[in-house]
Amino acid sequence: MKIKNICCIGAGYVGGPTMTMIAAKCPDIKVNVVDINKSRIAAWNDRDVNNIPIYEPGLSDLVAQTRDHNLFFSTDVDAAIAAADMIFISVNTPTKTYGVGKGMAADLKYIELCARQIAAVATTDKIIVEKSTLPVRTAEALRSILDNTGNGVHFDILSNPEFLAEGTAVSDLLHPDRVLIGGEDTERGKKAQKALVDIYANWVPKEQILTTNVWSSELSKLTANAFLAQRVSSINALSELCEVTEADVNEVARAIGTDSRIGPKFLKASVGFGGSCFQKDILNLVYIAQTYGLQEVADYWEQVIIMNDHQKRRFAKKIVKTLFNTVSGKKIALLGWAFKKDTNDTRESAAIYVADYLLNEQAEITVYDPKVTAQQIYNDLDYLGTRSSEENRRLLKVVDTPLQAVEDAHATAILTEWNEFMNYDWKEVYDLMLKPAFLFDGRMILNQQDVEKIGFEVYTIGKG
Ligand code: UDX
Ligand code: ADP
């Protein structure tokens, strides 16, 4: 079976870049990306490709190359479903904020709505691909909805979780470590699986395309994220121990990372991991384990989140303690709001929680981030609901340049590892700040001795 027409429901951080890559690598396939969010689709269609809604290095060039050739963005979900042989579901699956499983389980309402819409609209057989990260056995629910509400057409269900990381989406999609495709163990299921393998085989070596059953594929995505987050929490736990023992967490990371069984990646201590996936997926894993009565398994993974929350709070507390136990009325500059460099995504960013803590202590905050808008920053704070939106706007100012942020500040805290922060003239920053000038490096991007020589009082995560 050769796929000629793809529909992707959800034009977000996963659907947008992934479909752009498929369109670029498969010029014979027409790819329709649809979303109910009109302004998001309008941004994807903006004449100036630099205005697409997601900032990812290299993405706008790829969009320019494919858009309106074989890649289309639209809000007409029904038409795209009707025309497709294969439908990717790339909608969001946030943590539930209500009812059973509140704060832990994945909220599948958007997935269910998609399934019902597909079932209602489809008049020909379709292959449905779960692209969003989902709890294990979601395909069962999908199958039930599709089969019970459909028009008698046949649906094959595949799980094809996306492993790309934000900020490196284009290169991750171009050169994935592996592509995972879970399928049903029937003759039809195998054919559907092969149809998707053939799409990726246009640019991914066949031996890197792994096929498994649907349940293994669904669970592997949660497991991969849990293992990655666990590494960050592990090194962060040791960063606290390093600070009291005068060991240097960077040196420890290098020493253990050269053991080929451990490996060097994902061992950078930080103010805490953020992003849309890690916390959500671990909470989901914890919830699933609890649902099956596996309390020890649940407790084991929950500790990764507990450690991460501790790390964010610990960093904020350190600022208050160092500034003579009070930051009330003091100006504190935050450099970076995104959850990591090279993205404008702020979901679960450590910066939000550090800012919230400091605002509770009545600090006056200025924020500079090269890619995040002021509106996003205020939305993030308002969403927490700790204080009124007027108060957030009064106490926290978003500025356009780093120098505006640090002028007359008592302290500067680096919360995102943007390259430009490394290249600043830190002497100029020092001169603009009030003295003593405190510098809190939550990302270990500066050489502590160099900045101390300038005159800063420096705190670096993981250094005594
Ligand atoms: C992650 C997974 O890497 C990806 O495979 C999955 O598809 C989605 O979730 P992402 O959230 O985009 O990707 O970013 P990632 O690079 O994994 O970083 C997550 C967080 O961990 C960031 O806040 C980052 O700063 C932090 N981190 C990462 C560290 O603090 N230290 C590290 O060594 C690595
Ligand atoms: P992710 O990081 O998983 O890609 P995003 O929140 O960036 O998550 O993107 C998910 C997108 O899915 C959003 O733009 C949202 O509007 C869209 N979406 C959610 N439900 C539906 C639906 N039923 N039909 C079409 N689009 C949807």
Short mmCIF file of C-alpha atoms and ligand atoms in Angstrom, two decimals:
data_model
loop_
_atom_site.label_atom_id
_atom_site.label_comp_id
_atom_site.label_asym_id
_atom_site.label_seq_id
_atom_site.Cartn_x
_atom_site.Cartn_y
_atom_site.Cartn_z
CA MET A 1 0.00 0.00 0.00
CA LYS A 2 1.45 3.36 -0.99
CA ILE A 3 0.37 6.42 0.94
CA LYS A 4 -0.47 9.44 -1.20
CA ASN A 5 -2.30 11.71 1.19
CA ILE A 6 -1.53 12.39 4.84
CA CYS A 7 -3.56 14.40 7.33
CA CYS A 8 -2.03 15.52 10.60
CA ILE A 9 -4.41 16.74 13.30
CA GLY A 10 -2.56 19.24 15.52
CA ALA A 11 -0.14 21.87 14.19
CA GLY A 12 1.93 22.15 17.37
CA TYR A 13 5.52 21.52 18.36
CA VAL A 14 5.27 17.88 17.28
CA GLY A 15 2.88 17.94 14.31
CA GLY A 16 4.30 21.03 12.59
CA PRO A 17 7.99 20.08 12.35
CA THR A 18 7.36 16.34 11.79
CA MET A 19 4.98 16.92 8.89
CA THR A 20 7.29 19.51 7.38
CA MET A 21 10.05 16.91 7.32
CA ILE A 22 7.79 14.23 5.79
CA ALA A 23 6.69 16.70 3.12
CA ALA A 24 10.31 17.65 2.40
CA LYS A 25 11.44 14.04 2.09
CA CYS A 26 8.37 12.65 0.29
CA PRO A 27 7.50 15.05 -2.53
CA ASP A 28 4.90 12.59 -3.89
CA ILE A 29 2.84 12.69 -0.72
CA LYS A 30 0.40 15.52 -0.09
CA VAL A 31 0.53 16.51 3.57
CA ASN A 32 -2.34 18.48 5.15
CA VAL A 33 -1.71 19.79 8.65
CA VAL A 34 -4.91 20.90 10.34
CA ASP A 35 -5.70 22.56 13.65
CA ILE A 36 -8.73 24.13 15.29
CA ASN A 37 -6.58 27.03 16.43
CA LYS A 38 -7.14 29.62 13.68
CA SER A 39 -4.36 31.98 14.69
CA ARG A 40 -1.85 29.14 14.81
CA ILE A 41 -2.76 28.05 11.28
CA ALA A 42 -2.65 31.67 10.09
CA ALA A 43 0.88 31.93 11.50
CA TRP A 44 1.96 28.72 9.72
CA ASN A 45 0.61 30.28 6.53
CA ASP A 46 2.20 33.70 7.10
CA ARG A 47 3.82 34.95 3.93
CA ASP A 48 7.01 35.63 5.88
CA VAL A 49 8.21 32.17 6.95
CA ASN A 50 10.04 33.74 9.88
CA ASN A 51 6.63 34.26 11.48
CA ILE A 52 5.69 30.58 11.75
CA PRO A 53 4.46 29.88 15.29
CA ILE A 54 7.37 27.72 16.38
CA TYR A 55 10.96 28.80 16.59
CA GLU A 56 13.28 25.92 15.65
CA PRO A 57 16.65 26.36 13.95
CA GLY A 58 16.29 25.41 10.25
CA LEU A 59 12.53 24.95 10.32
CA SER A 60 11.47 28.10 8.48
CA ASP A 61 13.73 27.20 5.52
CA LEU A 62 12.12 23.76 5.28
CA VAL A 63 8.65 25.30 5.45
CA ALA A 64 9.57 27.76 2.70
CA GLN A 65 10.70 24.86 0.56
CA THR A 66 7.55 22.73 0.94
CA ARG A 67 4.61 24.96 1.84
CA ASP A 68 1.97 25.18 -0.87
CA HIS A 69 3.85 22.57 -2.91
CA ASN A 70 2.95 19.40 -1.00
CA LEU A 71 2.57 20.84 2.52
CA PHE A 72 -0.62 22.67 3.45
CA PHE A 73 -1.88 24.20 6.69
CA SER A 74 -5.61 24.61 7.21
CA THR A 75 -8.45 24.70 9.73
CA ASP A 76 -10.65 22.46 7.59
CA VAL A 77 -10.21 19.31 9.65
CA ASP A 78 -13.08 17.37 8.04
CA ALA A 79 -11.83 17.87 4.49
CA ALA A 80 -8.31 16.78 5.40
CA ILE A 81 -9.62 13.66 7.18
CA ALA A 82 -11.82 12.74 4.24
CA ALA A 83 -8.97 13.01 1.73
CA ALA A 84 -6.33 11.13 3.75
CA ASP A 85 -5.06 7.54 3.56
CA MET A 86 -3.14 8.05 6.77
CA ILE A 87 -4.03 10.32 9.71
CA PHE A 88 -1.52 11.35 12.36
CA ILE A 89 -2.97 12.44 15.68
CA SER A 90 -0.62 15.08 17.10
CA VAL A 91 -2.85 16.88 19.55
CA ASN A 92 -1.83 17.82 23.06
CA THR A 93 -2.28 15.43 25.99
CA PRO A 94 -1.81 17.66 29.04
CA THR A 95 -1.95 16.45 32.63
CA LYS A 96 -5.57 16.25 33.83
CA THR A 97 -6.60 19.26 35.89
CA TYR A 98 -9.89 17.84 37.18
CA GLY A 99 -11.62 14.67 38.34
CA VAL A 100 -10.08 11.22 38.75
CA GLY A 101 -6.33 11.27 38.12
CA LYS A 102 -6.20 15.08 38.54
CA GLY A 103 -2.61 16.33 38.47
CA MET A 104 -1.26 12.98 37.23
CA ALA A 105 -3.14 11.18 34.48
CA ALA A 106 -2.94 12.32 30.86
CA ASP A 107 -6.05 14.14 29.72
CA LEU A 108 -7.16 12.27 26.63
CA LYS A 109 -10.15 14.44 25.78
CA TYR A 110 -8.46 15.94 22.71
CA ILE A 111 -7.50 12.48 21.45
CA GLU A 112 -11.03 11.21 21.96
CA LEU A 113 -12.51 14.19 20.12
CA CYS A 114 -10.19 13.47 17.20
CA ALA A 115 -11.21 9.82 17.14
CA ARG A 116 -14.90 10.73 17.13
CA GLN A 117 -14.40 13.26 14.37
CA ILE A 118 -12.42 10.81 12.24
CA ALA A 119 -15.08 8.13 12.74
CA ALA A 120 -17.85 10.52 11.76
CA VAL A 121 -16.14 11.84 8.65
CA ALA A 122 -14.30 8.84 7.19
CA THR A 123 -15.94 7.05 4.32
CA THR A 124 -12.83 5.13 3.22
CA ASP A 125 -10.36 2.93 5.15
CA LYS A 126 -7.70 4.88 7.06
CA ILE A 127 -4.50 4.20 8.91
CA ILE A 128 -4.54 6.11 12.20
CA VAL A 129 -1.16 6.96 13.69
CA GLU A 130 -0.78 7.94 17.33
CA LYS A 131 1.95 10.59 17.29
CA SER A 132 1.16 12.26 20.60
CA THR A 133 2.66 10.62 23.68
CA LEU A 134 -0.05 8.46 25.19
CA PRO A 135 -0.59 6.13 28.12
CA VAL A 136 -0.03 2.47 27.35
CA ARG A 137 -3.20 0.85 25.93
CA THR A 138 -4.68 4.09 24.55
CA ALA A 139 -4.95 2.40 21.16
CA GLU A 140 -7.58 0.14 22.73
CA ALA A 141 -9.79 3.14 23.51
CA LEU A 142 -9.17 4.59 20.05
CA ARG A 143 -10.16 1.31 18.42
CA SER A 144 -13.36 1.14 20.46
CA ILE A 145 -14.45 4.67 19.52
CA LEU A 146 -13.52 4.30 15.86
CA ASP A 147 -15.25 0.94 15.45
CA ASN A 148 -18.37 1.80 17.40
CA THR A 149 -19.07 5.21 15.93
CA GLY A 150 -17.68 4.84 12.41
CA ASN A 151 -19.37 4.32 9.07
CA GLY A 152 -18.31 0.69 8.72
CA VAL A 153 -14.91 1.52 7.18
CA HIS A 154 -11.76 -0.16 8.50
CA PHE A 155 -9.20 1.58 10.68
CA ASP A 156 -5.69 0.34 11.32
CA ILE A 157 -4.01 1.83 14.38
CA LEU A 158 -0.28 2.44 14.65
CA SER A 159 1.78 3.99 17.43
CA ASN A 160 4.65 6.14 16.18
CA PRO A 161 5.88 8.25 19.10
CA GLU A 162 8.03 11.25 18.35
CA PHE A 163 11.41 11.47 20.06
CA LEU A 164 12.53 14.87 18.75
CA ALA A 165 13.74 17.37 21.29
CA GLU A 166 12.83 21.03 20.96
CA GLY A 167 15.59 23.33 19.77
CA THR A 168 17.08 20.50 17.71
CA ALA A 169 13.85 19.31 16.07
CA VAL A 170 15.05 19.59 12.49
CA SER A 171 18.30 17.71 13.00
CA ASP A 172 16.56 15.12 15.22
CA LEU A 173 14.00 14.53 12.48
CA LEU A 174 16.68 14.36 9.79
CA HIS A 175 18.92 11.96 11.70
CA PRO A 176 16.81 10.16 14.31
CA ASP A 177 18.55 7.57 16.53
CA ARG A 178 15.57 5.39 15.71
CA VAL A 179 12.01 5.58 14.48
CA LEU A 180 9.57 3.43 16.43
CA ILE A 181 6.44 2.02 14.83
CA GLY A 182 4.07 -0.16 16.84
CA GLY A 183 1.40 -2.09 14.96
CA GLU A 184 -1.30 -4.66 15.51
CA ASP A 185 -0.27 -8.27 15.08
CA THR A 186 -2.57 -9.08 12.17
CA GLU A 187 -1.99 -9.25 8.45
CA ARG A 188 -3.70 -5.89 7.97
CA GLY A 189 -1.76 -4.47 10.91
CA LYS A 190 1.54 -5.55 9.36
CA LYS A 191 0.60 -3.93 6.03
CA ALA A 192 -0.24 -0.67 7.76
CA GLN A 193 3.03 -0.80 9.66
CA LYS A 194 4.91 -1.34 6.40
CA ALA A 195 3.16 1.63 4.78
CA LEU A 196 4.57 3.89 7.50
CA VAL A 197 7.99 2.22 7.43
CA ASP A 198 8.13 2.98 3.69
CA ILE A 199 7.52 6.68 4.34
CA TYR A 200 10.39 6.98 6.83
CA ALA A 201 12.62 4.78 4.65
CA ASN A 202 12.82 7.74 2.24
CA TRP A 203 15.48 9.17 4.51
CA VAL A 204 16.02 6.95 7.57
CA PRO A 205 18.17 3.79 7.21
CA LYS A 206 15.92 0.71 7.47
CA GLU A 207 17.84 -0.79 10.40
CA GLN A 208 16.98 2.31 12.44
CA ILE A 209 13.25 1.81 11.94
CA LEU A 210 12.10 -0.42 14.79
CA THR A 211 8.79 -2.24 14.64
CA THR A 212 7.08 -3.53 17.78
CA ASN A 213 3.59 -4.26 19.00
CA VAL A 214 1.42 -1.23 19.79
CA TRP A 215 1.69 -1.54 23.57
CA SER A 216 5.50 -1.69 23.59
CA SER A 217 5.64 1.36 21.37
CA GLU A 218 3.27 3.37 23.56
CA LEU A 219 5.14 2.42 26.73
CA SER A 220 8.60 2.99 25.21
CA LYS A 221 7.94 6.67 24.72
CA LEU A 222 6.98 7.17 28.37
CA THR A 223 9.97 5.08 29.42
CA ALA A 224 12.47 7.01 27.28
CA ASN A 225 11.34 10.31 28.77
CA ALA A 226 11.33 8.88 32.30
CA PHE A 227 14.91 7.61 31.91
CA LEU A 228 16.12 10.94 30.49
CA ALA A 229 14.45 12.97 33.23
CA GLN A 230 15.79 10.56 35.82
CA ARG A 231 19.34 11.28 34.68
CA VAL A 232 18.80 15.01 35.14
CA SER A 233 17.29 14.52 38.60
CA SER A 234 20.14 12.17 39.52
CA ILE A 235 22.83 14.68 38.61
CA ASN A 236 20.82 17.48 40.21
CA ALA A 237 20.60 15.49 43.46
CA LEU A 238 24.37 15.20 43.39
CA SER A 239 24.77 18.90 42.57
CA GLU A 240 23.44 19.67 46.05
CA LEU A 241 25.88 17.24 47.60
CA CYS A 242 28.73 18.77 45.57
CA GLU A 243 27.90 22.22 46.92
CA VAL A 244 28.44 21.10 50.51
CA THR A 245 31.47 18.91 49.86
CA GLU A 246 33.38 21.16 47.43
CA ALA A 247 33.25 18.52 44.77
CA ASP A 248 32.49 20.02 41.34
CA VAL A 249 29.44 18.52 39.68
CA ASN A 250 30.89 19.14 36.20
CA GLU A 251 33.97 17.15 37.09
CA VAL A 252 31.87 14.37 38.58
CA ALA A 253 29.70 14.29 35.44
CA ARG A 254 32.78 14.07 33.24
CA ALA A 255 34.28 11.35 35.39
CA ILE A 256 31.19 9.15 35.29
CA GLY A 257 30.21 10.06 31.73
CA THR A 258 33.39 8.57 30.31
CA ASP A 259 32.22 5.16 31.53
CA SER A 260 30.77 3.84 28.30
CA ARG A 261 27.99 2.10 30.25
CA ILE A 262 26.83 5.46 31.61
CA GLY A 263 27.64 7.71 28.64
CA PRO A 264 28.25 11.48 28.62
CA LYS A 265 24.88 12.91 27.58
CA PHE A 266 22.15 14.34 29.80
CA LEU A 267 24.42 14.80 32.80
CA LYS A 268 24.31 18.56 33.02
CA ALA A 269 23.16 19.80 36.39
CA SER A 270 20.68 22.65 36.12
CA VAL A 271 18.05 24.70 37.89
CA GLY A 272 15.66 21.87 36.94
CA PHE A 273 14.24 20.29 33.84
CA GLY A 274 11.22 21.78 32.10
CA GLY A 275 9.41 21.24 28.85
CA SER A 276 6.07 19.80 27.96
CA CYS A 277 7.08 16.16 28.23
CA PHE A 278 9.19 15.08 31.16
CA GLN A 279 6.95 16.00 34.07
CA LYS A 280 3.74 15.13 32.28
CA ASP A 281 4.99 11.75 31.12
CA ILE A 282 6.43 10.74 34.48
CA LEU A 283 3.25 11.74 36.29
CA ASN A 284 1.40 9.68 33.75
CA LEU A 285 3.72 6.71 34.33
CA VAL A 286 3.22 7.06 38.08
CA TYR A 287 -0.53 7.14 37.61
CA ILE A 288 -0.52 4.07 35.37
CA ALA A 289 1.60 2.15 37.89
CA GLN A 290 -0.79 3.15 40.68
CA THR A 291 -3.76 2.10 38.59
CA TYR A 292 -2.28 -1.38 38.34
CA GLY A 293 -1.59 -1.38 42.10
CA LEU A 294 2.20 -1.12 41.66
CA GLN A 295 2.87 1.35 44.48
CA GLU A 296 6.65 0.80 44.71
CA VAL A 297 7.02 1.37 40.96
CA ALA A 298 4.94 4.54 41.25
CA ASP A 299 6.93 5.84 44.23
CA TYR A 300 10.23 5.15 42.49
CA TRP A 301 9.40 7.33 39.48
CA GLU A 302 7.62 10.02 41.48
CA GLN A 303 10.90 10.75 43.21
CA VAL A 304 12.26 12.13 39.90
CA ILE A 305 9.61 14.87 40.03
CA ILE A 306 10.06 15.50 43.74
CA MET A 307 13.79 16.03 43.14
CA ASN A 308 13.11 18.40 40.24
CA ASP A 309 10.69 20.52 42.28
CA HIS A 310 13.24 20.61 45.07
CA GLN A 311 15.95 21.82 42.68
CA LYS A 312 13.86 24.75 41.39
CA ARG A 313 12.87 25.78 44.92
CA ARG A 314 16.41 25.34 46.21
CA PHE A 315 17.75 27.70 43.55
CA ALA A 316 15.17 30.40 44.36
CA LYS A 317 15.79 29.99 48.10
CA LYS A 318 19.52 30.36 47.53
CA ILE A 319 18.93 33.75 45.90
CA VAL A 320 16.88 34.99 48.86
CA LYS A 321 19.32 33.63 51.42
CA THR A 322 22.35 35.13 49.67
CA LEU A 323 20.68 38.53 49.37
CA PHE A 324 20.73 38.77 53.18
CA ASN A 325 17.44 36.88 53.57
CA THR A 326 15.32 39.54 51.95
CA VAL A 327 14.59 40.42 48.36
CA SER A 328 11.60 42.63 49.12
CA GLY A 329 11.74 45.64 46.81
CA LYS A 330 15.04 44.47 45.32
CA LYS A 331 15.48 44.28 41.57
CA ILE A 332 16.45 40.84 40.32
CA ALA A 333 17.24 40.23 36.65
CA LEU A 334 16.30 36.87 35.14
CA LEU A 335 18.16 35.99 31.94
CA GLY A 336 16.17 33.39 30.04
CA TRP A 337 12.58 32.23 30.35
CA ALA A 338 12.43 29.36 27.82
CA PHE A 339 12.80 25.86 29.28
CA LYS A 340 16.01 25.38 27.29
CA LYS A 341 17.95 27.28 24.63
CA ASP A 342 16.94 27.57 20.97
CA THR A 343 13.21 27.36 21.59
CA ASN A 344 10.44 29.83 22.39
CA ASP A 345 8.60 27.14 24.35
CA THR A 346 8.13 27.91 28.04
CA ARG A 347 5.99 25.01 29.18
CA GLU A 348 7.04 23.92 32.70
CA SER A 349 10.13 26.11 32.45
CA ALA A 350 12.07 26.35 35.72
CA ALA A 351 12.05 30.16 35.23
CA ILE A 352 8.31 30.29 35.93
CA TYR A 353 8.71 28.68 39.34
CA VAL A 354 11.82 30.64 40.30
CA ALA A 355 10.05 33.88 39.38
CA ASP A 356 6.94 32.88 41.30
CA TYR A 357 8.97 32.14 44.42
CA LEU A 358 10.79 35.48 44.20
CA LEU A 359 7.56 37.39 43.56
CA ASN A 360 6.11 35.82 46.70
CA GLU A 361 9.09 37.37 48.48
CA GLN A 362 8.10 40.73 46.94
CA ALA A 363 11.11 40.99 44.63
CA GLU A 364 10.91 43.26 41.59
CA ILE A 365 11.83 41.19 38.58
CA THR A 366 13.03 42.05 35.11
CA VAL A 367 13.13 39.32 32.49
CA TYR A 368 15.02 39.14 29.24
CA ASP A 369 14.68 36.22 26.85
CA PRO A 370 15.74 36.42 23.19
CA LYS A 371 12.73 34.48 21.86
CA VAL A 372 9.91 34.49 24.39
CA THR A 373 7.28 37.23 24.16
CA ALA A 374 6.16 39.35 27.12
CA GLN A 375 2.64 38.08 26.64
CA GLN A 376 3.79 34.47 27.02
CA ILE A 377 5.70 35.31 30.19
CA TYR A 378 2.67 36.96 31.77
CA ASN A 379 0.42 34.11 30.63
CA ASP A 380 2.73 31.62 32.33
CA LEU A 381 2.57 33.52 35.62
CA ASP A 382 -1.15 34.22 35.42
CA TYR A 383 -1.76 30.53 34.77
CA LEU A 384 -0.19 29.66 38.13
CA GLY A 385 -2.88 31.76 39.77
CA THR A 386 -0.64 32.77 42.67
CA ARG A 387 -1.51 36.47 42.34
CA SER A 388 -3.61 38.74 40.18
CA SER A 389 -2.51 39.49 36.65
CA GLU A 390 -2.26 43.20 37.57
CA GLU A 391 0.16 42.32 40.34
CA ASN A 392 2.23 40.13 38.03
CA ARG A 393 2.51 43.04 35.59
CA ARG A 394 3.39 45.49 38.35
CA LEU A 395 6.10 43.36 39.95
CA LEU A 396 7.62 41.78 36.84
CA LYS A 397 8.78 43.70 33.78
CA VAL A 398 9.81 42.14 30.51
CA VAL A 399 12.56 44.04 28.72
CA ASP A 400 14.07 43.96 25.23
CA THR A 401 17.76 43.91 26.05
CA PRO A 402 19.89 42.19 28.69
CA LEU A 403 21.40 45.50 29.74
CA GLN A 404 17.97 46.93 30.54
CA ALA A 405 17.33 43.85 32.65
CA VAL A 406 20.47 44.11 34.76
CA GLU A 407 20.61 47.87 35.24
CA ASP A 408 20.45 48.65 38.98
CA ALA A 409 19.75 45.01 39.78
CA HIS A 410 20.97 43.48 43.03
CA ALA A 411 21.22 40.06 41.43
CA THR A 412 21.24 38.44 38.01
CA ALA A 413 20.15 34.82 37.56
CA ILE A 414 20.80 32.76 34.43
CA LEU A 415 17.89 30.40 33.90
CA THR A 416 18.27 29.35 30.24
CA GLU A 417 21.55 28.43 28.57
CA TRP A 418 21.17 30.71 25.50
CA ASN A 419 24.53 30.98 23.69
CA GLU A 420 24.36 34.76 23.69
CA PHE A 421 24.54 34.81 27.50
CA MET A 422 27.97 33.19 27.32
CA ASN A 423 29.22 35.89 24.99
CA TYR A 424 28.16 38.94 26.98
CA ASP A 425 30.62 41.49 28.19
CA TRP A 426 30.09 40.55 31.85
CA LYS A 427 32.20 43.50 32.99
CA GLU A 428 29.60 45.79 31.42
CA VAL A 429 26.86 43.86 33.21
CA TYR A 430 28.75 44.17 36.50
CA ASP A 431 29.20 47.90 36.09
CA LEU A 432 25.45 48.41 35.59
CA MET A 433 24.42 46.43 38.67
CA LEU A 434 24.19 47.57 42.30
CA LYS A 435 27.02 46.41 44.54
CA PRO A 436 27.62 43.84 45.86
CA ALA A 437 26.57 42.35 42.53
CA PHE A 438 25.31 38.76 42.82
CA LEU A 439 25.31 36.33 39.93
CA PHE A 440 23.40 33.03 40.08
CA ASP A 441 24.32 30.66 37.29
CA GLY A 442 21.59 28.02 37.07
CA ARG A 443 22.97 26.56 33.87
CA MET A 444 26.72 26.41 34.51
CA ILE A 445 27.48 28.46 31.39
CA LEU A 446 30.03 30.86 32.86
CA ASN A 447 33.51 30.24 34.16
CA GLN A 448 33.06 30.98 37.85
CA GLN A 449 36.62 32.19 38.41
CA ASP A 450 36.47 34.60 35.44
CA VAL A 451 33.31 36.29 36.66
CA GLU A 452 34.54 36.35 40.24
CA LYS A 453 37.61 38.23 39.02
CA ILE A 454 35.33 40.94 37.61
CA GLY A 455 33.92 41.39 41.11
CA PHE A 456 30.70 39.35 41.12
CA GLU A 457 29.64 37.28 44.10
CA VAL A 458 28.92 34.07 42.22
CA TYR A 459 26.79 31.02 42.93
CA THR A 460 26.96 28.22 40.37
CA ILE A 461 24.76 25.13 40.60
CA GLY A 462 26.87 22.20 41.77
CA LYS A 463 29.89 24.17 42.98
CA GLY A 464 30.87 24.70 46.59
C1 UDX B 1 12.35 15.66 25.59
C2 UDX B 1 13.05 14.41 25.03
O1 UDX B 1 14.47 14.65 24.96
C3 UDX B 1 12.51 14.08 23.65
O2 UDX B 1 13.07 12.87 23.18
C4 UDX B 1 11.00 13.95 23.74
O3 UDX B 1 10.47 13.71 22.44
C5 UDX B 1 10.36 15.19 24.33
O4 UDX B 1 10.95 15.48 25.60
P1 UDX B 1 12.59 18.29 25.20
O5 UDX B 1 11.66 18.42 26.35
O6 UDX B 1 12.32 19.05 23.96
O7 UDX B 1 12.71 16.76 24.75
O8 UDX B 1 14.06 18.74 25.68
P2 UDX B 1 15.31 18.03 26.36
O9 UDX B 1 16.49 18.40 25.58
O10 UDX B 1 15.10 16.59 26.61
O11 UDX B 1 15.42 18.81 27.75
C6 UDX B 1 14.42 18.71 28.75
C7 UDX B 1 14.81 19.52 29.96
O12 UDX B 1 15.90 18.91 30.65
C8 UDX B 1 15.27 20.95 29.62
O13 UDX B 1 14.74 21.86 30.56
C9 UDX B 1 16.77 20.87 29.73
O14 UDX B 1 17.36 22.09 30.02
C10 UDX B 1 16.93 19.87 30.87
N1 UDX B 1 18.23 19.18 30.86
C11 UDX B 1 18.55 18.35 29.84
C12 UDX B 1 19.11 19.38 31.90
O15 UDX B 1 18.83 20.13 32.83
N2 UDX B 1 20.32 18.71 31.89
C13 UDX B 1 20.67 17.87 30.87
O16 UDX B 1 21.78 17.29 30.94
C14 UDX B 1 19.76 17.69 29.81
P1 ADP B 2 2.63 19.21 21.11
O1 ADP B 2 3.82 19.76 21.84
O2 ADP B 2 2.24 17.83 21.57
O3 ADP B 2 2.74 19.29 19.63
P2 ADP B 2 0.88 21.53 21.09
O4 ADP B 2 0.02 22.05 22.20
O5 ADP B 2 2.04 22.36 20.63
O6 ADP B 2 1.37 20.09 21.57
O7 ADP B 2 0.00 21.23 19.81
C1 ADP B 2 -1.19 20.52 19.80
C2 ADP B 2 -2.16 21.20 18.83
O8 ADP B 2 -3.30 20.35 18.67
C3 ADP B 2 -2.69 22.55 19.28
O9 ADP B 2 -2.35 23.54 18.32
C4 ADP B 2 -4.24 22.35 19.36
O10 ADP B 2 -4.98 23.48 18.91
C5 ADP B 2 -4.43 21.17 18.41
N1 ADP B 2 -5.67 20.42 18.66
C6 ADP B 2 -6.13 19.92 19.82
N2 ADP B 2 -7.30 19.26 19.64
C7 ADP B 2 -7.59 19.34 18.33
C8 ADP B 2 -8.67 18.85 17.50
N3 ADP B 2 -9.67 18.12 18.01
N4 ADP B 2 -8.63 19.14 16.17
C9 ADP B 2 -7.62 19.86 15.65
N5 ADP B 2 -6.58 20.34 16.37
C10 ADP B 2 -6.57 20.09 17.68
#
